[in-house]
PDB file of C-alpha atoms in Angstrom:
ATOM      1  CA  MET A 207       0.339   0.337   0.039  1.00 44.00           C
ATOM      2  CA  VAL A 208       1.504   3.294  -0.659  1.00 43.00           C
ATOM      3  CA  LEU A 209       0.094   6.604   1.185  1.00 42.00           C
ATOM      4  CA  TYR A 210      -0.320   9.549  -1.137  1.00 42.00           C
ATOM      5  CA  LYS A 211      -1.006  12.950  -0.532  1.00 45.00           C
ATOM      6  CA  TYR A 212      -2.090  15.427  -3.234  1.00 43.00           C
ATOM      7  CA  THR A 213       0.000  18.360  -3.491  1.00 45.00           C
ATOM      8  CA  GLU A 214      -0.524  21.439  -5.983  1.00 47.00           C
ATOM      9  CA  LEU A 215       2.097  23.236  -8.073  1.00 41.00           C
ATOM     10  CA  GLU A 216       1.794  27.033  -7.694  1.00 43.00           C
ATOM     11  CA  ASN A 217       1.391  28.542 -11.364  1.00 46.00           C
ATOM     12  CA  ASN A 218       3.348  31.530 -11.310  1.00 44.00           C
ATOM     13  CA  ASN A 219       1.918  32.971 -14.570  1.00 46.00           C
ATOM     14  CA  ALA A 220      -1.539  32.669 -13.877  1.00 49.00           C
ATOM     15  CA  PRO A 221      -3.553  36.061 -13.612  1.00 48.00           C
ATOM     16  CA  LEU A 222      -3.757  37.010 -10.040  1.00 48.00           C
ATOM     17  CA  SER A 223      -7.661  36.006  -9.866  1.00 48.00           C
ATOM     18  CA  GLU A 224      -7.136  32.972 -11.303  1.00 59.00           C
ATOM     19  CA  SER A 225      -4.882  32.138  -9.290  1.00 84.00           C
ATOM     20  CA  LEU A 226      -6.558  32.605  -6.183  1.00 91.00           C
ATOM     21  CA  LEU A 227      -9.812  31.517  -7.634  1.00 91.00           C
ATOM     22  CA  GLY A 228      -7.597  28.049  -7.449  1.00 88.00           C
ATOM     23  CA  LYS A 229      -6.705  28.676  -3.982  1.00 91.00           C
ATOM     24  CA  LEU A 230     -10.233  29.596  -2.832  1.00 94.00           C
ATOM     25  CA  GLN A 231     -10.922  26.080  -4.337  1.00 91.00           C
ATOM     26  CA  ARG A 232      -8.384  24.198  -2.867  1.00 90.00           C
ATOM     27  CA  ASP A 233      -9.265  25.616   0.490  1.00 92.00           C
ATOM     28  CA  ILE A 234     -12.888  24.690   0.539  1.00 93.00           C
ATOM     29  CA  LEU A 235     -12.752  21.329  -1.401  1.00 90.00           C
ATOM     30  CA  THR A 236      -9.779  20.298   1.085  1.00 87.00           C
ATOM     31  CA  GLY A 237     -12.119  21.507   4.306  1.00 88.00           C
ATOM     32  CA  GLU A 238      -9.756  24.347   5.126  1.00 92.00           C
ATOM     33  CA  PHE A 239     -12.736  26.729   4.978  1.00 94.00           C
ATOM     34  CA  LYS A 240     -15.848  24.428   6.595  1.00 93.00           C
ATOM     35  CA  PRO A 241     -19.329  24.670   5.312  1.00 94.00           C
ATOM     36  CA  GLY A 242     -20.856  27.652   6.942  1.00 95.00           C
ATOM     37  CA  LYS A 243     -17.547  29.685   7.399  1.00 96.00           C
ATOM     38  CA  LYS A 244     -18.546  33.445   6.438  1.00 96.00           C
ATOM     39  CA  LEU A 245     -15.884  34.792   3.983  1.00 95.00           C
ATOM     40  CA  THR A 246     -15.090  38.359   3.963  1.00 94.00           C
ATOM     41  CA  GLU A 247     -13.300  40.407   1.782  1.00 94.00           C
ATOM     42  CA  GLN A 248     -11.347  42.012   4.303  1.00 94.00           C
ATOM     43  CA  GLU A 249      -9.850  38.668   5.906  1.00 95.00           C
ATOM     44  CA  LEU A 250      -9.357  37.051   2.074  1.00 95.00           C
ATOM     45  CA  CYS A 251      -7.222  40.314   1.135  1.00 95.00           C
ATOM     46  CA  SER A 252      -5.101  39.631   4.273  1.00 95.00           C
ATOM     47  CA  ARG A 253      -4.978  35.849   3.827  1.00 95.00           C
ATOM     48  CA  TYR A 254      -4.159  35.625   0.068  1.00 94.00           C
ATOM     49  CA  MET A 255      -2.290  39.109   0.182  1.00 93.00           C
ATOM     50  CA  VAL A 256      -4.397  40.724  -2.741  1.00 93.00           C
ATOM     51  CA  SER A 257      -6.469  43.430  -3.235  1.00 93.00           C
ATOM     52  CA  ARG A 258     -10.578  43.717  -2.829  1.00 93.00           C
ATOM     53  CA  THR A 259     -10.739  43.363  -6.925  1.00 93.00           C
ATOM     54  CA  PRO A 260      -9.801  39.482  -7.209  1.00 92.00           C
ATOM     55  CA  VAL A 261     -11.193  38.775  -4.152  1.00 94.00           C
ATOM     56  CA  ARG A 262     -14.620  39.892  -5.418  1.00 94.00           C
ATOM     57  CA  GLU A 263     -14.332  38.112  -8.703  1.00 93.00           C
ATOM     58  CA  ALA A 264     -13.359  35.039  -7.351  1.00 93.00           C
ATOM     59  CA  LEU A 265     -16.678  34.888  -5.252  1.00 94.00           C
ATOM     60  CA  LYS A 266     -18.620  35.233  -7.958  1.00 94.00           C
ATOM     61  CA  GLN A 267     -17.351  32.388  -9.532  1.00 92.00           C
ATOM     62  CA  LEU A 268     -17.214  30.576  -6.671  1.00 93.00           C
ATOM     63  CA  GLU A 269     -21.030  31.582  -5.851  1.00 94.00           C
ATOM     64  CA  THR A 270     -21.473  30.129  -9.592  1.00 90.00           C
ATOM     65  CA  ASP A 271     -20.136  27.105  -8.851  1.00 87.00           C
ATOM     66  CA  GLY A 272     -21.808  26.199  -6.012  1.00 90.00           C
ATOM     67  CA  LEU A 273     -18.896  26.248  -3.319  1.00 93.00           C
ATOM     68  CA  VAL A 274     -20.300  29.464  -1.917  1.00 95.00           C
ATOM     69  CA  GLU A 275     -23.979  31.318  -1.285  1.00 95.00           C
ATOM     70  CA  ASN A 276     -23.765  34.851  -1.136  1.00 92.00           C
ATOM     71  CA  ILE A 277     -26.908  35.709   1.697  1.00 93.00           C
ATOM     72  CA  LEU A 278     -28.316  39.382   1.154  1.00 89.00           C
ATOM     73  CA  ASN A 279     -27.417  41.725   3.735  1.00 88.00           C
ATOM     74  CA  ARG A 280     -25.107  39.188   5.274  1.00 93.00           C
ATOM     75  CA  GLY A 281     -22.046  38.025   3.010  1.00 93.00           C
ATOM     76  CA  ALA A 282     -20.735  34.834   1.458  1.00 94.00           C
ATOM     77  CA  PHE A 283     -20.721  31.512   3.025  1.00 96.00           C
ATOM     78  CA  VAL A 284     -18.962  28.615   2.291  1.00 96.00           C
ATOM     79  CA  VAL A 285     -21.127  25.802   0.787  1.00 94.00           C
ATOM     80  CA  GLY A 286     -18.181  22.990  -0.131  1.00 88.00           C
ATOM     81  CA  MET A 287     -19.287  19.612  -1.561  1.00 89.00           C
ATOM     82  CA  SER A 288     -21.058  16.616   0.156  1.00 87.00           C
ATOM     83  CA  ASP A 289     -19.968  13.144  -0.336  1.00 85.00           C
ATOM     84  CA  GLN A 290     -23.527  12.877  -2.217  1.00 89.00           C
ATOM     85  CA  ASP A 291     -22.540  15.963  -3.861  1.00 89.00           C
ATOM     86  CA  TYR A 292     -19.425  13.978  -5.519  1.00 87.00           C
ATOM     87  CA  GLU A 293     -21.339  11.425  -5.901  1.00 88.00           C
ATOM     88  CA  ASP A 294     -23.674  12.950  -8.513  1.00 90.00           C
ATOM     89  CA  MET A 295     -20.344  14.435  -9.906  1.00 89.00           C
ATOM     90  CA  PHE A 296     -18.778  11.599 -10.766  1.00 90.00           C
ATOM     91  CA  GLU A 297     -21.959  10.033 -12.303  1.00 93.00           C
ATOM     92  CA  LEU A 298     -22.195  13.242 -14.445  1.00 94.00           C
ATOM     93  CA  ARG A 299     -18.613  13.211 -15.464  1.00 94.00           C
ATOM     94  CA  LYS A 300     -18.710  10.084 -16.780  1.00 96.00           C
ATOM     95  CA  ILE A 301     -21.654  10.749 -18.951  1.00 97.00           C
ATOM     96  CA  TYR A 302     -19.691  13.567 -19.958  1.00 97.00           C
ATOM     97  CA  GLU A 303     -16.326  11.763 -20.283  1.00 98.00           C
ATOM     98  CA  ILE A 304     -17.822   8.878 -22.574  1.00 98.00           C
ATOM     99  CA  GLN A 305     -19.506  11.329 -25.287  1.00 98.00           C
ATOM    100  CA  ALA A 306     -16.045  13.159 -25.301  1.00 98.00           C
ATOM    101  CA  VAL A 307     -14.035  10.453 -25.993  1.00 98.00           C
ATOM    102  CA  LYS A 308     -16.737   9.513 -28.798  1.00 98.00           C
ATOM    103  CA  TRP A 309     -16.136  12.900 -30.252  1.00 98.00           C
ATOM    104  CA  ALA A 310     -12.435  12.709 -30.133  1.00 98.00           C
ATOM    105  CA  ILE A 311     -12.060   9.347 -32.156  1.00 98.00           C
ATOM    106  CA  GLU A 312     -14.136  10.665 -34.417  1.00 98.00           C
ATOM    107  CA  ARG A 313     -12.766  14.451 -34.549  1.00 98.00           C
ATOM    108  CA  ILE A 314      -9.425  14.514 -33.241  1.00 98.00           C
ATOM    109  CA  SER A 315      -6.481  15.853 -35.975  1.00 98.00           C
ATOM    110  CA  GLU A 316      -3.119  14.243 -36.534  1.00 97.00           C
ATOM    111  CA  GLU A 317      -1.336  16.849 -34.170  1.00 98.00           C
ATOM    112  CA  GLU A 318      -3.796  16.049 -31.737  1.00 98.00           C
ATOM    113  CA  MET A 319      -3.429  12.352 -31.857  1.00 98.00           C
ATOM    114  CA  GLU A 320       0.425  12.736 -31.922  1.00 98.00           C
ATOM    115  CA  LYS A 321      -0.186  14.523 -28.666  1.00 98.00           C
ATOM    116  CA  LEU A 322      -2.239  11.991 -26.887  1.00 98.00           C
ATOM    117  CA  GLU A 323       0.335   9.495 -28.014  1.00 98.00           C
ATOM    118  CA  GLU A 324       3.115  11.288 -26.627  1.00 97.00           C
ATOM    119  CA  THR A 325       1.325  11.792 -23.174  1.00 97.00           C
ATOM    120  CA  PHE A 326       0.347   8.104 -23.308  1.00 97.00           C
ATOM    121  CA  GLU A 327       4.055   7.168 -23.527  1.00 97.00           C
ATOM    122  CA  PHE A 328       4.707   9.301 -20.130  1.00 96.00           C
ATOM    123  CA  MET A 329       2.519   7.491 -18.791  1.00 96.00           C
ATOM    124  CA  GLU A 330       4.215   4.330 -19.240  1.00 96.00           C
ATOM    125  CA  PHE A 331       7.217   6.420 -18.648  1.00 96.00           C
ATOM    126  CA  TYR A 332       5.988   7.213 -15.170  1.00 94.00           C
ATOM    127  CA  THR A 333       4.749   4.049 -14.162  1.00 94.00           C
ATOM    128  CA  LEU A 334       7.813   2.256 -14.625  1.00 93.00           C
ATOM    129  CA  ARG A 335       9.426   4.769 -12.616  1.00 93.00           C
ATOM    130  CA  ASN A 336       6.729   3.952  -9.599  1.00 91.00           C
ATOM    131  CA  ASP A 337       6.053   8.164  -9.803  1.00 91.00           C
ATOM    132  CA  ILE A 338       2.327   8.455  -8.521  1.00 87.00           C
ATOM    133  CA  ASP A 339       2.618  12.464  -8.689  1.00 86.00           C
ATOM    134  CA  LYS A 340       3.945  12.795 -11.756  1.00 91.00           C
ATOM    135  CA  MET A 341       1.548   9.902 -13.152  1.00 90.00           C
ATOM    136  CA  LEU A 342      -1.512  11.856 -11.662  1.00 85.00           C
ATOM    137  CA  THR A 343      -0.306  14.972 -13.813  1.00 90.00           C
ATOM    138  CA  ILE A 344      -0.047  13.402 -16.875  1.00 94.00           C
ATOM    139  CA  ASN A 345      -3.390  11.431 -16.393  1.00 93.00           C
ATOM    140  CA  THR A 346      -4.967  14.968 -16.171  1.00 92.00           C
ATOM    141  CA  GLY A 347      -2.975  15.989 -19.126  1.00 95.00           C
ATOM    142  CA  PHE A 348      -4.170  12.868 -21.140  1.00 97.00           C
ATOM    143  CA  HIS A 349      -7.945  13.615 -20.362  1.00 97.00           C
ATOM    144  CA  GLN A 350      -7.464  17.128 -21.427  1.00 96.00           C
ATOM    145  CA  VAL A 351      -6.113  16.251 -24.814  1.00 98.00           C
ATOM    146  CA  ILE A 352      -9.464  14.230 -25.432  1.00 98.00           C
ATOM    147  CA  TYR A 353     -11.188  17.068 -24.175  1.00 98.00           C
ATOM    148  CA  GLU A 354      -9.498  19.205 -26.889  1.00 97.00           C
ATOM    149  CA  ALA A 355     -10.098  16.462 -29.719  1.00 98.00           C
ATOM    150  CA  SER A 356     -13.440  16.645 -29.129  1.00 98.00           C
ATOM    151  CA  HIS A 357     -13.923  20.223 -30.669  1.00 98.00           C
ATOM    152  CA  ASN A 358     -16.489  21.110 -28.378  1.00 97.00           C
ATOM    153  CA  ARG A 359     -15.697  24.032 -26.117  1.00 96.00           C
ATOM    154  CA  GLN A 360     -18.796  23.583 -23.580  1.00 95.00           C
ATOM    155  CA  LEU A 361     -18.086  19.982 -22.845  1.00 96.00           C
ATOM    156  CA  LYS A 362     -14.479  20.899 -22.485  1.00 95.00           C
ATOM    157  CA  LYS A 363     -15.280  23.362 -19.918  1.00 92.00           C
ATOM    158  CA  LEU A 364     -17.317  21.359 -17.934  1.00 92.00           C
ATOM    159  CA  LEU A 365     -15.159  18.651 -18.094  1.00 95.00           C
ATOM    160  CA  SER A 366     -12.275  20.615 -16.925  1.00 90.00           C
ATOM    161  CA  SER A 367     -14.371  22.311 -13.996  1.00 87.00           C
ATOM    162  CA  TYR A 368     -15.345  18.467 -13.203  1.00 88.00           C
ATOM    163  CA  GLN A 369     -11.543  17.601 -13.202  1.00 86.00           C
ATOM    164  CA  ASN A 370     -10.803  20.143 -11.070  1.00 81.00           C
ATOM    165  CA  PHE A 371     -13.305  19.599  -8.446  1.00 83.00           C
ATOM    166  CA  VAL A 372     -12.432  15.598  -8.269  1.00 80.00           C
ATOM    167  CA  LYS A 373      -8.976  16.446  -7.659  1.00 77.00           C
ATOM    168  CA  TYR A 374      -9.291  17.443  -3.937  1.00 76.00           C
ATOM    169  CA  LYS A 375     -11.737  14.411  -3.370  1.00 70.00           C
ATOM    170  CA  ASN A 376      -9.694  12.031  -0.738  1.00 59.00           C
ATOM    171  CA  ALA A 377      -6.342  14.067  -1.146  1.00 55.00           C
ATOM    172  CA  GLU A 378      -4.779  12.218   0.413  1.00 53.00           C
ATOM    173  CA  SER A 379      -5.376   8.663   0.003  1.00 53.00           C
ATOM    174  CA  VAL A 380      -3.841   4.998   0.598  1.00 52.00           C
ATOM    175  CA  TYR A 381      -3.258   3.293  -3.028  1.00 59.00           C
ATOM    176  CA  ASP A 382      -2.862  -0.623  -3.674  1.00 67.00           C
ATOM    177  CA  ASP A 383       0.763  -1.224  -4.960  1.00 67.00           C
ATOM    178  CA  ASP A 384      -0.804  -2.170  -8.231  1.00 83.00           C
ATOM    179  CA  TYR A 385      -2.523   1.420  -8.596  1.00 85.00           C
ATOM    180  CA  LEU A 386      -0.271   2.600 -11.652  1.00 91.00           C
ATOM    181  CA  GLN A 387      -0.411  -0.378 -13.645  1.00 93.00           C
ATOM    182  CA  SER A 388      -4.163  -0.694 -13.324  1.00 93.00           C
ATOM    183  CA  VAL A 389      -4.485   3.165 -14.002  1.00 94.00           C
ATOM    184  CA  LEU A 390      -2.045   2.350 -16.904  1.00 96.00           C
ATOM    185  CA  GLU A 391      -3.812  -0.428 -18.423  1.00 97.00           C
ATOM    186  CA  GLU A 392      -7.378   1.668 -18.425  1.00 97.00           C
ATOM    187  CA  HIS A 393      -5.837   4.037 -20.266  1.00 98.00           C
ATOM    188  CA  ARG A 394      -3.995   1.774 -22.665  1.00 98.00           C
ATOM    189  CA  ALA A 395      -7.619   0.448 -23.524  1.00 98.00           C
ATOM    190  CA  ILE A 396      -8.483   4.080 -24.228  1.00 98.00           C
ATOM    191  CA  PHE A 397      -5.482   4.949 -26.155  1.00 98.00           C
ATOM    192  CA  LYS A 398      -6.277   1.637 -28.611  1.00 98.00           C
ATOM    193  CA  ALA A 399      -9.575   2.974 -29.158  1.00 98.00           C
ATOM    194  CA  PHE A 400      -8.182   5.967 -30.395  1.00 98.00           C
ATOM    195  CA  VAL A 401      -5.559   4.192 -33.018  1.00 98.00           C
ATOM    196  CA  ASP A 402      -8.200   1.653 -33.970  1.00 98.00           C
ATOM    197  CA  LYS A 403     -10.648   4.611 -34.489  1.00 98.00           C
ATOM    198  CA  ASP A 404     -13.464   2.446 -32.785  1.00 98.00           C
ATOM    199  CA  VAL A 405     -15.709   4.616 -31.236  1.00 98.00           C
ATOM    200  CA  LYS A 406     -17.126   1.963 -29.246  1.00 98.00           C
ATOM    201  CA  ALA A 407     -14.401   0.443 -27.851  1.00 98.00           C
ATOM    202  CA  GLY A 408     -13.469   4.047 -26.699  1.00 98.00           C
ATOM    203  CA  ALA A 409     -17.074   4.568 -24.822  1.00 98.00           C
ATOM    204  CA  GLN A 410     -16.836   1.112 -22.981  1.00 98.00           C
ATOM    205  CA  ALA A 411     -13.306   1.652 -22.212  1.00 98.00           C
ATOM    206  CA  MET A 412     -13.901   5.200 -20.941  1.00 98.00           C
ATOM    207  CA  GLU A 413     -16.779   3.658 -18.929  1.00 97.00           C
ATOM    208  CA  ARG A 414     -14.281   1.123 -17.153  1.00 97.00           C
ATOM    209  CA  HIS A 415     -11.925   4.005 -16.368  1.00 96.00           C
ATOM    210  CA  MET A 416     -14.439   6.597 -14.901  1.00 95.00           C
ATOM    211  CA  ASN A 417     -16.389   3.422 -13.041  1.00 94.00           C
ATOM    212  CA  LYS A 418     -12.704   2.503 -11.641  1.00 92.00           C
ATOM    213  CA  THR A 419     -11.950   5.903 -11.026  1.00 88.00           C
ATOM    214  CA  LYS A 420     -14.872   6.867  -9.000  1.00 86.00           C
ATOM    215  CA  GLU A 421     -13.806   3.558  -6.549  1.00 84.00           C
ATOM    216  CA  ARG A 422     -10.551   5.001  -5.901  1.00 79.00           C
ATOM    217  CA  ARG A 423     -11.803   8.137  -5.257  1.00 71.00           C
ATOM    218  CA  CYS A 424     -15.350   7.554  -3.436  1.00 64.00           C
ATOM    219  CA  GLY A 425     -15.065   4.017  -1.842  1.00 54.00           C
ATOM    220  CA  ASN A 426     -15.836   5.250   1.253  1.00 38.00           C
ATOM    221  CA  VAL A 427     -19.115   7.528   0.069  1.00 33.00           C
TER     222      VAL A 427
END
């Protein structure tokens, strides 16, 4: 068994408001800010060393995401994500991931296919090195290539949002010794479907992968 704790690399090139939003999402989804906590502009400005403008922008987006509720004359309060919220999100993500892979197999460009192949080769490399942190990063990238190749902006935006939320679910996890190999084989089946241009096989492989992902992340729900 391997204990893994998710850590996030800072993106120093991200716009200030985007960087702050990511930090607030992380602190809400990891439980640093508990449901019911009031978020004041002054506190957030001081905590993250930013001005009021990016704080206001971030709070608006968090309300849109459903992570914060703005109550008239009272202020912004943390809502967070319940276990049921996560379980529902995984089910919705599975539906959209399957659709994304179907469209991507049909629409993928030569350049995108080369990028997908390169990403999968990196997955093989980091599996051999037993590097969980790098493997999880490359895993995210593999799905992002599929989102791009689906050539549907709304789907890409939605799935990227789900992907961002889900990464904090059980951020500190214990993985079986065969975890990396299992994940690699799930992605190998998806990649093979692209090589074979087999939409049905791609949908089936993605559904299996999403079911396994849910077991690994929400097994205690």
